Each structure stands twice: as structure tokens, then as C-alpha cells.
Coordinates of C-alpha atoms and ligand atoms in Angstrom, one line a residue:
X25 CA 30.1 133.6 -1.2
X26 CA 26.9 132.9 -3.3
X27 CA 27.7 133.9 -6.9
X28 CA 25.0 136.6 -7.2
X29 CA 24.3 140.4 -9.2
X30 CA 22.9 142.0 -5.7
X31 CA 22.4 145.7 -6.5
X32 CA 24.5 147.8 -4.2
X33 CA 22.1 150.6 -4.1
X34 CA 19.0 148.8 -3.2
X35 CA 20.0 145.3 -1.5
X36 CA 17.9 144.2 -3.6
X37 CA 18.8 140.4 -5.0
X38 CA 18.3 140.5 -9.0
X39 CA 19.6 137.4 -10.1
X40 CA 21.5 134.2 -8.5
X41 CA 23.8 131.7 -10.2
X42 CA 24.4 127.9 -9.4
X43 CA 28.2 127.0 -9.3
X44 CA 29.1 125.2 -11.7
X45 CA 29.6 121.8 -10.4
X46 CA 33.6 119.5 -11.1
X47 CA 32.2 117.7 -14.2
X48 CA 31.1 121.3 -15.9
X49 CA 34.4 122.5 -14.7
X50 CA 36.4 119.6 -16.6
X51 CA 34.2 119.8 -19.6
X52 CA 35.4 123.7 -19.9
X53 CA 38.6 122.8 -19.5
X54 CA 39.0 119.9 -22.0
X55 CA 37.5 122.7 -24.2
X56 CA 40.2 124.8 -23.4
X57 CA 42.9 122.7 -24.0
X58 CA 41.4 121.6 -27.2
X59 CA 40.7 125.0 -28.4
X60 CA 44.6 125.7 -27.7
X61 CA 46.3 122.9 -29.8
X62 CA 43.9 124.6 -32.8
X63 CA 44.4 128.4 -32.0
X64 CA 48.0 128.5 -30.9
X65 CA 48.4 128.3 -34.7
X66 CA 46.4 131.2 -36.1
X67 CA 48.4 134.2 -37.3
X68 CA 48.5 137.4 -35.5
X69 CA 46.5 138.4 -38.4
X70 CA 43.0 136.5 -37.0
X71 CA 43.8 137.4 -33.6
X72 CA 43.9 141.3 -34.4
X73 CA 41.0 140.7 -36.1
X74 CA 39.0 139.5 -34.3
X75 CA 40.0 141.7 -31.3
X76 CA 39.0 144.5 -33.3
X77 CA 35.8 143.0 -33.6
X78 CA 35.8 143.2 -30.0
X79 CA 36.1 146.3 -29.8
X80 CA 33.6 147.3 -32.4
X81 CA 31.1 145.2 -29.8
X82 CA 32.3 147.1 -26.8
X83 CA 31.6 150.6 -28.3
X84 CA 28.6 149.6 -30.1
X85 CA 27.1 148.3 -27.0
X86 CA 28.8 150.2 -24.1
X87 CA 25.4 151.6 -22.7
X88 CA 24.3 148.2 -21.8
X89 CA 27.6 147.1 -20.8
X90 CA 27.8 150.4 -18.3
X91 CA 24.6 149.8 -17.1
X92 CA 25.0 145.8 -16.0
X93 CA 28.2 147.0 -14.7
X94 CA 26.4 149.8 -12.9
X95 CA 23.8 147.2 -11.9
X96 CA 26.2 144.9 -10.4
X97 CA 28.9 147.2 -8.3
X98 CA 27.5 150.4 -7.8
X99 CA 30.1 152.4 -10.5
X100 CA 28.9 155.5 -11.4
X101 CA 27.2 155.2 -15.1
X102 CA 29.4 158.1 -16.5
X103 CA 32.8 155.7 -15.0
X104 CA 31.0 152.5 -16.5
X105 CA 30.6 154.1 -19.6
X106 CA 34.1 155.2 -19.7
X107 CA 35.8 151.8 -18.5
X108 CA 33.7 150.1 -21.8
X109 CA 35.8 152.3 -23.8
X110 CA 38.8 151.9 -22.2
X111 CA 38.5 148.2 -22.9
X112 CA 37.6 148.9 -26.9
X113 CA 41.0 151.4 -26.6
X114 CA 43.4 148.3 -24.6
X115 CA 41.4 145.9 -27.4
X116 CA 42.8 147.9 -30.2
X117 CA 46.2 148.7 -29.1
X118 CA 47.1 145.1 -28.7
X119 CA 45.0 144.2 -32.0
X120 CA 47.8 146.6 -33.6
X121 CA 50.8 146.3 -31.7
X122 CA 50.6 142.6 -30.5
X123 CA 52.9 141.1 -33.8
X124 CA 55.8 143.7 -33.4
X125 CA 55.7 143.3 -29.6
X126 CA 55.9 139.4 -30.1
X127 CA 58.3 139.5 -33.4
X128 CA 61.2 137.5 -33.3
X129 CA 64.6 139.1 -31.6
X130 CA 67.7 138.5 -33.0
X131 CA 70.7 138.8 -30.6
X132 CA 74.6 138.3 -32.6
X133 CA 76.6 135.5 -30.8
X134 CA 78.7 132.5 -32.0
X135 CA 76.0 130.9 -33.5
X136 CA 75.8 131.5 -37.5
X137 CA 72.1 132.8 -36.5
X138 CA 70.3 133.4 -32.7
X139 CA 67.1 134.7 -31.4
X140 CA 64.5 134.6 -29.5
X141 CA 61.4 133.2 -30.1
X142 CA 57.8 134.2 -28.2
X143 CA 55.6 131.5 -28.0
X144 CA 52.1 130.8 -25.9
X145 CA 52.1 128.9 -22.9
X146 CA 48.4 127.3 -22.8
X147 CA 45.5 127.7 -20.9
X148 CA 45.7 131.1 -18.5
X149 CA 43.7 131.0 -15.2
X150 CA 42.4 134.5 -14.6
X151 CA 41.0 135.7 -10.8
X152 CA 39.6 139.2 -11.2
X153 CA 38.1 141.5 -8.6
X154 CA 34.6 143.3 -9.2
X155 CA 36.0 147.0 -8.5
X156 CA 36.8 147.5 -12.5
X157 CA 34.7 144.5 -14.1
X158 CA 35.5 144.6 -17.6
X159 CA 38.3 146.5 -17.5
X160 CA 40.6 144.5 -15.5
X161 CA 38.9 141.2 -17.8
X162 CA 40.6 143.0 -21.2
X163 CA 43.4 144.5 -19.6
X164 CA 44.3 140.7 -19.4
X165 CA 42.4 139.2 -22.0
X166 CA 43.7 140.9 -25.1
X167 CA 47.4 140.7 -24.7
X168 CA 46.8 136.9 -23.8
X169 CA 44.4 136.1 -26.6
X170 CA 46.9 138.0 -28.9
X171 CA 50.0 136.3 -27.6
X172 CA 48.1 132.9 -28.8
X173 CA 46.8 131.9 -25.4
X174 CA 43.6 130.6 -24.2
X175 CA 41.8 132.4 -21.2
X176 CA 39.6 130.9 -18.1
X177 CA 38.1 133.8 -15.9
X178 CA 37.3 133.0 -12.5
X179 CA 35.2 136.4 -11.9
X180 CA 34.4 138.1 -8.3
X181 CA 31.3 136.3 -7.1
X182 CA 28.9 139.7 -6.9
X183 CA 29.5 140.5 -10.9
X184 CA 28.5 137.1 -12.8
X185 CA 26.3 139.0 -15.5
X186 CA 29.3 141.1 -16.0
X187 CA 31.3 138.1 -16.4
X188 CA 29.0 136.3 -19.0
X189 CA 28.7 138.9 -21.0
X190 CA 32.3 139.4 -21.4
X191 CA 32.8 135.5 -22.4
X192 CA 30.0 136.4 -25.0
X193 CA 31.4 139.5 -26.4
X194 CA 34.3 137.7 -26.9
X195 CA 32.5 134.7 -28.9
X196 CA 30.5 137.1 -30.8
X197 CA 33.6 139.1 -32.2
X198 CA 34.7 135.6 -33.6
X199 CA 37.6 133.7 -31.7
X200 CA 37.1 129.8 -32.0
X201 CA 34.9 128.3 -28.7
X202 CA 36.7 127.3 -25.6
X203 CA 39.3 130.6 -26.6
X204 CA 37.6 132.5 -23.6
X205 CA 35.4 131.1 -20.5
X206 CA 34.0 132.0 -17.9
X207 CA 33.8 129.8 -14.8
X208 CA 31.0 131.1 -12.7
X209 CA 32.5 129.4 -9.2
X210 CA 33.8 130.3 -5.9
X211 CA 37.4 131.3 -4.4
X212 CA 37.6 127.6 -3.0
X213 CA 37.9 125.7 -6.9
X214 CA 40.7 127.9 -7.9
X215 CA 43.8 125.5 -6.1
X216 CA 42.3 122.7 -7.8
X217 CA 42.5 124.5 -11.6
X218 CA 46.1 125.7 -10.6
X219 CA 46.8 122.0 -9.9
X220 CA 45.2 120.7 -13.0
X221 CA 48.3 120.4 -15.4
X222 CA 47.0 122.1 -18.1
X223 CA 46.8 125.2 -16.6
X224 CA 49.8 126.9 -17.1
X225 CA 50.0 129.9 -15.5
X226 CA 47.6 132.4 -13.8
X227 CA 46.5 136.2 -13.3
X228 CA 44.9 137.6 -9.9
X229 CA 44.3 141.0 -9.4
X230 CA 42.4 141.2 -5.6
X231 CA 43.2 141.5 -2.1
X232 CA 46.6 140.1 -0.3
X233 CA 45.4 136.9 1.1
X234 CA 43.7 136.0 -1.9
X235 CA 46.9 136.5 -3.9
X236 CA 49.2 134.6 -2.0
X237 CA 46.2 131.6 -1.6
X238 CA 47.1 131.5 -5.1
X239 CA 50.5 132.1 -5.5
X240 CA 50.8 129.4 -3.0
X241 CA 49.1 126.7 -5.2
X242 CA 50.8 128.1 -8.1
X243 CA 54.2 127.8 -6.0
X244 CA 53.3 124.1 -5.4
X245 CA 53.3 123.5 -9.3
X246 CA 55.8 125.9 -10.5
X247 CA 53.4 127.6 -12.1
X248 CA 53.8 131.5 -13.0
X249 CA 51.7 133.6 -11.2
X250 CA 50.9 137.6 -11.9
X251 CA 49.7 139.4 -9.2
X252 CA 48.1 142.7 -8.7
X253 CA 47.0 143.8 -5.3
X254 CA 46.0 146.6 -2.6
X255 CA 47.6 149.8 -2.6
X256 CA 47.9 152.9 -0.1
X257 CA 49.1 155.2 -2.7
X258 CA 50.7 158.3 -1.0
X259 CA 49.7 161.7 -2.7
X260 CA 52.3 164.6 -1.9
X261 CA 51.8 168.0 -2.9
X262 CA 54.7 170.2 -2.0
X263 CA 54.9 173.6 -1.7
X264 CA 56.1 174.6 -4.8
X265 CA 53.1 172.7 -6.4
X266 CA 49.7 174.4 -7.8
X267 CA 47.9 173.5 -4.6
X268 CA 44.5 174.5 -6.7
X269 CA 45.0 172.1 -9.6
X270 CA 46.4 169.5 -7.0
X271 CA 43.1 169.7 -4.7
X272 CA 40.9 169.3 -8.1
X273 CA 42.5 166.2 -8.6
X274 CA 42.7 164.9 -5.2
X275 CA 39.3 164.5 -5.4
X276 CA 39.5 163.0 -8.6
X277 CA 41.8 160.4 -7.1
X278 CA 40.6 159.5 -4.5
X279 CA 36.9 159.0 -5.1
X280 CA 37.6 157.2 -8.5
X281 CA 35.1 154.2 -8.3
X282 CA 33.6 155.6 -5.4
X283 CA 36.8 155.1 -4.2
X284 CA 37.6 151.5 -4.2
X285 CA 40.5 151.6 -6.4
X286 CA 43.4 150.0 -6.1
X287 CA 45.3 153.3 -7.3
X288 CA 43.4 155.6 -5.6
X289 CA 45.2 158.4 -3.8
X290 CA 44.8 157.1 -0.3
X291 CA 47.2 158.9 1.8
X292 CA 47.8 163.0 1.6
X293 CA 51.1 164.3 2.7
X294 CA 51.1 167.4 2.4
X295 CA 53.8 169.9 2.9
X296 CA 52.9 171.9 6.2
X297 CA 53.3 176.0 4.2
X298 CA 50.5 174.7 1.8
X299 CA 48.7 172.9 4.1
X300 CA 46.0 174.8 5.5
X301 CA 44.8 176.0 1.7
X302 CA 44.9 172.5 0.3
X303 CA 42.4 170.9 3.3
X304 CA 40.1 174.0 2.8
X305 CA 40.1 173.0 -0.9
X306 CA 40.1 169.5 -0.3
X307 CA 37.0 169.9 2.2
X308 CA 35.2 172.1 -0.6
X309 CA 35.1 169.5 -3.0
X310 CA 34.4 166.6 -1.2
X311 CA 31.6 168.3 -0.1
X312 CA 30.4 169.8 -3.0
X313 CA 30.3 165.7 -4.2
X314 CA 26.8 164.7 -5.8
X315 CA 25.9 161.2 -3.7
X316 CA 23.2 159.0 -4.7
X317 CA 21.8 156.5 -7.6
X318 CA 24.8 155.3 -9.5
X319 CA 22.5 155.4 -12.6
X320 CA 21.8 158.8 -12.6
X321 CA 23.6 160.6 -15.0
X322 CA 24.3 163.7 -12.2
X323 CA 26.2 161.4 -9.7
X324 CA 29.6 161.3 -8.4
X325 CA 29.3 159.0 -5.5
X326 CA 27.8 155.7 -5.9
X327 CA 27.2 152.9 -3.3
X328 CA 30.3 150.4 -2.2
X329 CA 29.9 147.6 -3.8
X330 CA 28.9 145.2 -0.6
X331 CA 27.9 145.2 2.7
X332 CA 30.9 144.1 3.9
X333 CA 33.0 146.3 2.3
X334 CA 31.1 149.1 4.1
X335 CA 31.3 147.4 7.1
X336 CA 35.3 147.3 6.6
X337 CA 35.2 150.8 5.8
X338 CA 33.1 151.8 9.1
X339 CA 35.5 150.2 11.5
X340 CA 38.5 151.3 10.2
X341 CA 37.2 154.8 10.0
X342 CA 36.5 154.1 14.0
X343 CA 39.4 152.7 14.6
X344 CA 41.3 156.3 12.8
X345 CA 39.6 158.2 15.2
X346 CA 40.5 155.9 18.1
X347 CA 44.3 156.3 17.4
X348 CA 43.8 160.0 17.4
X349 CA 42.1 161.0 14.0
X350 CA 39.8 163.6 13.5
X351 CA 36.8 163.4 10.9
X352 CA 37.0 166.8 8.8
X353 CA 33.8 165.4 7.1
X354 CA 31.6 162.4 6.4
X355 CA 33.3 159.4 8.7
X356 CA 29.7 157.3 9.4
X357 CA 27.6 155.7 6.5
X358 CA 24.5 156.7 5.4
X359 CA 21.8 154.8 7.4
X360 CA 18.7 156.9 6.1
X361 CA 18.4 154.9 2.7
X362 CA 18.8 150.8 1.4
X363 CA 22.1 149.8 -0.4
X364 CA 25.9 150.6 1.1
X365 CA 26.5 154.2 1.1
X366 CA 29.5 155.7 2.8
X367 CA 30.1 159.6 2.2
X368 CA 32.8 161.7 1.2
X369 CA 35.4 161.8 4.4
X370 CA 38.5 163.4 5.4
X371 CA 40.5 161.9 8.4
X372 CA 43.5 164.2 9.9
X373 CA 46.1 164.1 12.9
X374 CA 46.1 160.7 12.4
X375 CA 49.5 159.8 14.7
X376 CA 52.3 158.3 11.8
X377 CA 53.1 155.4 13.7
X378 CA 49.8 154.3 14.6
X379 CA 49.1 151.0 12.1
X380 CA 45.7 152.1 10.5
X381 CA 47.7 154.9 8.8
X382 CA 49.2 152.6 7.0
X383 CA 46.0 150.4 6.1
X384 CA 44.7 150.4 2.5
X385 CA 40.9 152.4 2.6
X386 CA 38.5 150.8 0.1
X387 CA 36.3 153.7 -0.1
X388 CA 36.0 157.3 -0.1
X389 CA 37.7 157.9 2.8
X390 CA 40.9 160.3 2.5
X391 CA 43.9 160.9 4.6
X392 CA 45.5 164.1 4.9
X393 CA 49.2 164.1 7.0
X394 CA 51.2 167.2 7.4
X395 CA 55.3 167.3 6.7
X396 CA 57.8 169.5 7.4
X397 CA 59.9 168.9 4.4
X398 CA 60.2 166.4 1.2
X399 CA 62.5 164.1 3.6
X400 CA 59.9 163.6 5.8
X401 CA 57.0 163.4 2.9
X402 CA 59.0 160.6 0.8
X403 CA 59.7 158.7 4.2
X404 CA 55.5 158.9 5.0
X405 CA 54.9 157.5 1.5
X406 CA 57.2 154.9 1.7
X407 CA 56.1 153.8 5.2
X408 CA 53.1 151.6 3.6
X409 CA 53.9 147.4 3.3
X410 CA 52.4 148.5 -0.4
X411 CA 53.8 150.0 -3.1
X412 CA 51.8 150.4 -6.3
X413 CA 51.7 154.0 -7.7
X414 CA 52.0 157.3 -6.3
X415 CA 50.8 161.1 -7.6
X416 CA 53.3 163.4 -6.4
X417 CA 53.0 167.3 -7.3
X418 CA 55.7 170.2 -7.5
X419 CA 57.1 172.6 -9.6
X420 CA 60.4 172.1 -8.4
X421 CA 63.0 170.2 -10.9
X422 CA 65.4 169.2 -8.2
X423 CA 62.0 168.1 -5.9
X424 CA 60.1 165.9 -9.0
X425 CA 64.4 164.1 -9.4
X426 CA 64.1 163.1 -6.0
X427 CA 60.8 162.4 -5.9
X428 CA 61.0 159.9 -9.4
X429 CA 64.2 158.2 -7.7
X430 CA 62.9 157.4 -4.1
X431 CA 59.3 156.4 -3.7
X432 CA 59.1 152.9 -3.6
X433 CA 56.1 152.0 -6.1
X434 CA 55.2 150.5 -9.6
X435 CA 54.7 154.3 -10.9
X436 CA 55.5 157.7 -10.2
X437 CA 52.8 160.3 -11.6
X438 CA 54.2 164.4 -10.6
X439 CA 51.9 166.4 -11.1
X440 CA 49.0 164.6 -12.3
X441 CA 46.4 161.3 -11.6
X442 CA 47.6 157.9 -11.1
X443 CA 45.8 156.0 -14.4
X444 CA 46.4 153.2 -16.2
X445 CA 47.2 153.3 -19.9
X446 CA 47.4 150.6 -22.1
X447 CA 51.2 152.0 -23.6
X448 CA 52.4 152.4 -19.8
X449 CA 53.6 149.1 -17.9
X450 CA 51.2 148.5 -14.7
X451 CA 51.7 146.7 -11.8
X452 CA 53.4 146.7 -8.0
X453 CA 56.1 146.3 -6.1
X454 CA 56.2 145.2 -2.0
X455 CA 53.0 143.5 -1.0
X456 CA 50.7 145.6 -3.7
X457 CA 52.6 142.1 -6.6
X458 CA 54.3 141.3 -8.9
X459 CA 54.7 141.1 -12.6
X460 CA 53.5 143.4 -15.1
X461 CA 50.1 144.2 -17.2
X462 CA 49.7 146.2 -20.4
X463 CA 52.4 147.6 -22.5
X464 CA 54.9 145.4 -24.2
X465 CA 55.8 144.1 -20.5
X466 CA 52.2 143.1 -20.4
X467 CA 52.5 140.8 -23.2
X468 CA 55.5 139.0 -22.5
X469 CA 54.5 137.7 -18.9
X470 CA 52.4 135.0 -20.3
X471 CA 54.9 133.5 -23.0
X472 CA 57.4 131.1 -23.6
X473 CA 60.7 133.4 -24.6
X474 CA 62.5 130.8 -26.2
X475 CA 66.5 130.5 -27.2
X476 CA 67.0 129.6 -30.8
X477 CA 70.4 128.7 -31.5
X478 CA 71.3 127.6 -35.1
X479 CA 75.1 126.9 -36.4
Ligands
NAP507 P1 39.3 139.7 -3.3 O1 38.4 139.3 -2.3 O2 40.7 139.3 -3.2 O3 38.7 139.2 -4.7 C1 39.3 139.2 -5.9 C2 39.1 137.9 -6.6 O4 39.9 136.9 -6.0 C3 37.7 137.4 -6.7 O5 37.5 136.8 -7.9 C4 37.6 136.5 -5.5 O6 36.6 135.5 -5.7 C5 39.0 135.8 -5.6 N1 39.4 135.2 -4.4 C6 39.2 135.6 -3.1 N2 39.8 134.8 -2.2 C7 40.5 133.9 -3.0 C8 41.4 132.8 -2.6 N3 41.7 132.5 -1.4 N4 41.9 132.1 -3.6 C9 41.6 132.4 -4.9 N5 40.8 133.4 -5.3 C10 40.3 134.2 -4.3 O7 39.4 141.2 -3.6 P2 38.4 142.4 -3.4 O8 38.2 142.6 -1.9 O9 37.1 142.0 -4.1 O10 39.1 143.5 -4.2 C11 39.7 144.6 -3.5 C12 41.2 144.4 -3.5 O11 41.7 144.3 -4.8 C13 41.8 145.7 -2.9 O12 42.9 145.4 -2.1 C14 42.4 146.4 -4.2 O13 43.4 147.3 -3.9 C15 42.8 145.2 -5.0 N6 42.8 145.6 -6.4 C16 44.1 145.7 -7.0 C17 44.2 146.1 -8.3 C18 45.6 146.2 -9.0 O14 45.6 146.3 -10.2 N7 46.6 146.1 -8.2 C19 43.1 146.4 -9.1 C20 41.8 146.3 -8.4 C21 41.7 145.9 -7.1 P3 35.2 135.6 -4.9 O15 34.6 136.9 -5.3 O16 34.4 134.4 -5.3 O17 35.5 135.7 -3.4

């Protein structure tokens, strides 16, 4: 895949990139590696503060920031400009929380004193998708600078300005060079850097087979590996539930990113009494959805971010309505205009045991199944190989119990959105990964805990 800002609502090809070729590639990482036997030692002190100065960057700067991000993958710029300031919020948390999170622990045993000790690892290899360009870049960068590590990003191909300016804002705000880089190269360099043995461990947040490409070379090296993948996150709405409040944000849900979120609601089960109120709702909104120039101010619905992804999109919405699906609305893209549009569309009747009800949908494309009963709507949502978060709405204490205990995912949200937040742990279990980001789980993946023992 060239490495190239192509903007999603024109086609139009703004700028292209040459890969950097094995000899750049070992100059960075000498850099890094150099830059690590220096900045393992600074205090927490000249981390925080220089995240902080981070975040200062983001916010002073987060129109041009929305708009390259805008520019490059088709974000609305309202969601741009909000994702800049999440990053100056996850900056800031970890600027103040990193040195308790990473303060020594002492534990009482036979020794006259124990503890345990966090320390960094080295060099951390970090493979991020283009859906959430800066945000998923600081969601890993500042626990990892903080924790005393050094970062490499290897950025999705179709957002390279995206991924040079983040390698700048963090230079600017003042950690020491070769801290954070940015390797503009393809998918195919990223076994050799796992196999380079100062590379210690690595990040990916993406699709399935790129994660386990990695985790594989990582396997090969006993290296630790984080991963964050695809979800079909199930979003039930019983009957007990305020079906109006659930519809709102259904559509908030599911067309997040012009829905090509990882924890998008994907799948609606919806209990059968409630049923017919919630798709009239549903169909209301998604209709009512502003599509057009992600730029404009007005806009909900922004272009996918490549041709290919629309493509994907297309045939799996063909292939729905093959297995006995039924387009409520949208369910073709937009051929009368340049760039990847795909409209709002709702899919029912989709048979439960046909496999594309089961497939992740990278786009605003929403699923609606109907069930008899909450056994019926907890077995739906767990019949996905993912299992990353799930929104789940009723006003029922003895429904939300079961409903916390039994879906099989990374969260449970009742009666609300599935977000991230940089206090709340983040991650999957099943094939959506493994590991943890943010939170004080965030900050521990990537660090020696060591066993001090001292009679
Ligand atoms: P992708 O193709 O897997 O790309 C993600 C990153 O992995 C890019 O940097 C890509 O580089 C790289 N990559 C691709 N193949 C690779 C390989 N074999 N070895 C090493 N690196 C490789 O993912 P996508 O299609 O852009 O993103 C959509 C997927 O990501 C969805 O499934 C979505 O649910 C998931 N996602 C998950 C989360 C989460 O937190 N769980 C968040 C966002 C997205 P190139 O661009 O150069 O190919």
C-alpha cells in the first residue's frame, strides 16, 4: 500500500511519501536505543512535564490537527476536533497520575523489606490503524513515554501527515530526540523491527490478520505483544429500557467515525415488545443523518476512509441481503459524487445462524435482530468470535446483574455509549486481543514489574 494522504471525499491524491528505505530505518533505531539509555533516567517530574506541554500543543493547535485528520480519513471535523482534545485530556491524566501508578509496592514477606519495582522495558514498536489517528497514537504514547520508554510508530499507510505531525508535537513539547518516531513504512518491515533485539515489545491496534502477523513475529522472539482488534459489539435494549433515549444513542453508536469504529454498536438485539418503536426510531434518525463534506461544520456522515473499505462494506451488505436480510434504508453507496460514501443503513431478518451476522461492519451499516427474552438476547451477543465492549440498556436491576455477569466482552456499558476513557481499562477479549490500554492497567503492560527482595 503506497504511503499516501488521498482525501476520502474527493479521490483526490494530496501528497505521497517514499518509504523509508533499511539504512534510515536502522539510523532511527540506533536513535532510539540511544535516546533510551539517556531518558530511562529522567524523573517522572520531566516526563509530566513535558507531556503537559503536549497537551498545551494539542489544544492550542487542535483546528489544524482536526483538519489534517479530516483531510486524511474522512472524520467529521466536529469528531476531529474532539479526538485532539481527548488526546490533550489522556496527555494530562498520565502527566499526573503516571508516578503513583508506577510508585514502588511494598508486599510484607520473610524478607526484612520486599517490593516491587516498575521499570521501562526499551524501545516500543507501535502499529496503529487510521480510524482514530491521533487518538489511538496518545492513548499509547503517553503511558509509555511516562513509564520511561521510548516509542516507534509504524502509522496506517493513508494517514502519514497525521503521523508526522504527531512525532513533531511530541519534539516540540520537549522530550529528548529519538524519544518518539515515526517510521513512515509499510506492513511488510514490521517482522523485521520485532526481530531486531532492541525492540522489546509492541502495540497493534488493527484488523485480525494484521495482529496475529504480529503477534506471530513477536511469538518468535518472546516478545510482549498488546493487541487491540475488530469488534461486533452487541447493543441490547430490553423492554424495561427507555427505548427513546436508547434509539438517540444507537445512532450515536453506531455511526461514530462514520462508523468505522472498533466499538461501534454493530449488532441490535432488541427485545421483540419494544421492537417495533425502537426500528421506527432507529429509521428516523438515521435518516434524518446530515451526509456530505466531512469539513463542513453541519455534517454527520463523512466519507469511509478508502475505496476498499467501501468496497468491503458493499459486498457484505449484498451478501446480508442474500442470506435473507432486508435493507430498512441506505444498503448501496453513493455513486452520484467522487470520494467513498456509503449512507446510513439498517439491515433486519438477517437469519442468526447465517455467518455475515456475525461479521464485524466497518461502516454505517446497523443490524437490528429481534428476541424473545434476555436469554436469547445475551446468547445473540455472545455468538460473535469478538468480544470487545457491549452497550446494554434496561431499567431492570435483576436484568443490568445478569447482563454485567454474562456478556463475554472487555466492557459492559447499561444504559449508555460504549467510549473510551482514559481512568477506565480498554481492551478485548476472544479474537477482538489482548492486554490492556489506559488506566493504571494501561501503564503497567509495557514495564518490567520487578521482585526486590532485601534481608
Ligand atoms: P489494518 O489493516 O490491520 O491496519 C492497522 C495497522 O496495521 C496499519 O498500520 C497497517 O499498516 C498495519 N498492518 C496491516 N497488516 C499488517 C501486518 N500483516 N503486519 C503488521 N502490520 C500490519 O486495520 P484497518 O483495516 O486499517 O483498521 C480496521 C480494524 O481495526 C477493524 O477491525 C477495527 O475494529 C480495528 N480497530 C480496533 C480498535 C481497538 O481498539 N480494538 C481500534 C480501532 C480499530 P498499513 O496501513 O501500512 O497496511
Amino acid at each position: 500500500m503506497a504511503i499516501a494522504t488521498i482525501n476520502p471525499a474527493t479521490g483526490e491524491t494530496l501528497k505521497t511519501f517514499e518509504p523509508l528505505n533499511d539504512a534510515e530505518i536502522a539510523a532511527k533505531l540506533d536513535l532510539a536505543d540511544q535516546a533510551f539509555e539517556k531518558y530511562r533516567h529522567t524523573s517522572f517530574a520531566e516526563r509530566s512535564q513535558a507531556l503537559q506541554a503536549a497537551a498545551n500543543i494539542l489544544e492550542q493547535e487542535k483546528a489544524d490537527f482536526a483538519k489534517l485528520m479530516t483531510l486524511e480519513m474522512g472524520k467529521p471535523y466536529k469528531a476531529a476536533i474532539a479526538e485532539v482534545e481527548k488526546c490533550a485530556a489522556v496527555c494530562r491524566y498520565y502527566a499526573e497520575n503516571a508516578a503513583d501508578f508506577l510508585a514502588d509496592v511494598s508486599v510484607k514477606t520473610d524478607a526484612s523489606h520486599s517490593f516491587v519495582r516498575y521499570q521501562p522495558l526499551g524501545i516500543i514498536l507501535a502499529v496503529m490503524p487510521w480510524n482514530f489517528p491521533f487518538w489511538q497514537v496518545f492513548r499509547f504514547a503517553a503511558p509509555a513515554l511516562m513509564a520511561g520508554n521510548v516509542g516507534l510508530l509504524k502509522h496506517a499507510s493513508n494517514v502519514p501527515q497525521c503521523a508526522l505531525a504527531i512525532e513533531d508535537i511530541i519534539h516540540r513539547a520537549g522530550f529528548p530526540g529519538g524519544v518518539f518516531q515515526t517510521l513512515l513504512i509499510g506492513a511488510a518491515k514490521v517482522a523485521d523491527l520485532m526481530a531486531d533485539e532492541r525492540v522489546k515489545a509492541a502495540t497493534l491496534t488493527g484488523s485480525e490478520p494484521a495482529g496475529a502477523s504480529l503477534a506471530a513475529a513477536a511469538g518468535k522472539q518472546i516478545k510482549k505483544t498488546v493487541l487491540e482488534l475488530g469488534g461486533s459489539d452487541p447493543f441490547i435494549v430490553l423492554e424495561s429500557a427507555d427505548v427513546e433515549a436508547a434509539a438517540a444513542t444507537a445512532t450515536s453508536a453506531r455511526m461514530l467515525n462514520n462508523g468505522q469504529s472498533c466499538i461501534a454498536a454493530k449488532r441490535f438485539i432488541v427485545a421483540e415488545a419494544i421492537a417495533d418503536q425502537f426500528e421506527k426510531l432507529l429509521l428516523e434518525k438515521f435518516t434524518a443523518l446530515k451526509i456530505g463534506d466531512p469539513l463542513h461544520p453541519d455534517t454527520d456522515l463523512g466519507p469511509l476512509a478508502t475505496p476498499d473499505i467501501l468496497q468491503d462494506l458493499d459486498q457484505q451488505v449484498q451478501t446480508a441481503v442474500k442470506s435473507g436480510g432486508k435493507v430498512l434504508t441506505g444498503g448501496y453507496p453513493l455513486a452520484d459524487r467522487p470520494g467513498n460514501f456509503y449512507p446510513a443503513t439498517i439491515i433486519i431478518d438477517i437469519p442468526v445462524d447465517q455467518p455475515i451476522a456475525q461479521e464485524e461492519f466497518f461502516g454505517p451499516v446497523a443490524l437490528l435482530f429481534r428476541v424473545p427474552d434476555i436469554d436469547t438476547a445475551i446468547q445473540l451477543a455472545n455468538a460473535t468470535p469478538f468480544g470487545l465492549g457491549a452497550s446494554a440498556w434496561t431499567n431492570n436491576d435483576q436484568e443490568r446483574d445478569r447482563l454485567i455477569s454474562e456478556i463475554e466482552a472487555g466492557a459492559v456499558f447499561i444504559n449508555g455509549l460504549v467510549k473510551s476513557d482514559p481512568r477506565l481499562p480498554f481492551g478485548g477479549i476472544k479474537r477482538s486481543g489482548y492486554g490492556r490500554e489506559l488506566s493504571i492497567q494501561g501503564i503497567h503492560e509495557f514495564v518490567n514489574v520487578k521482585t526486590v527482595w532485601v534481608k
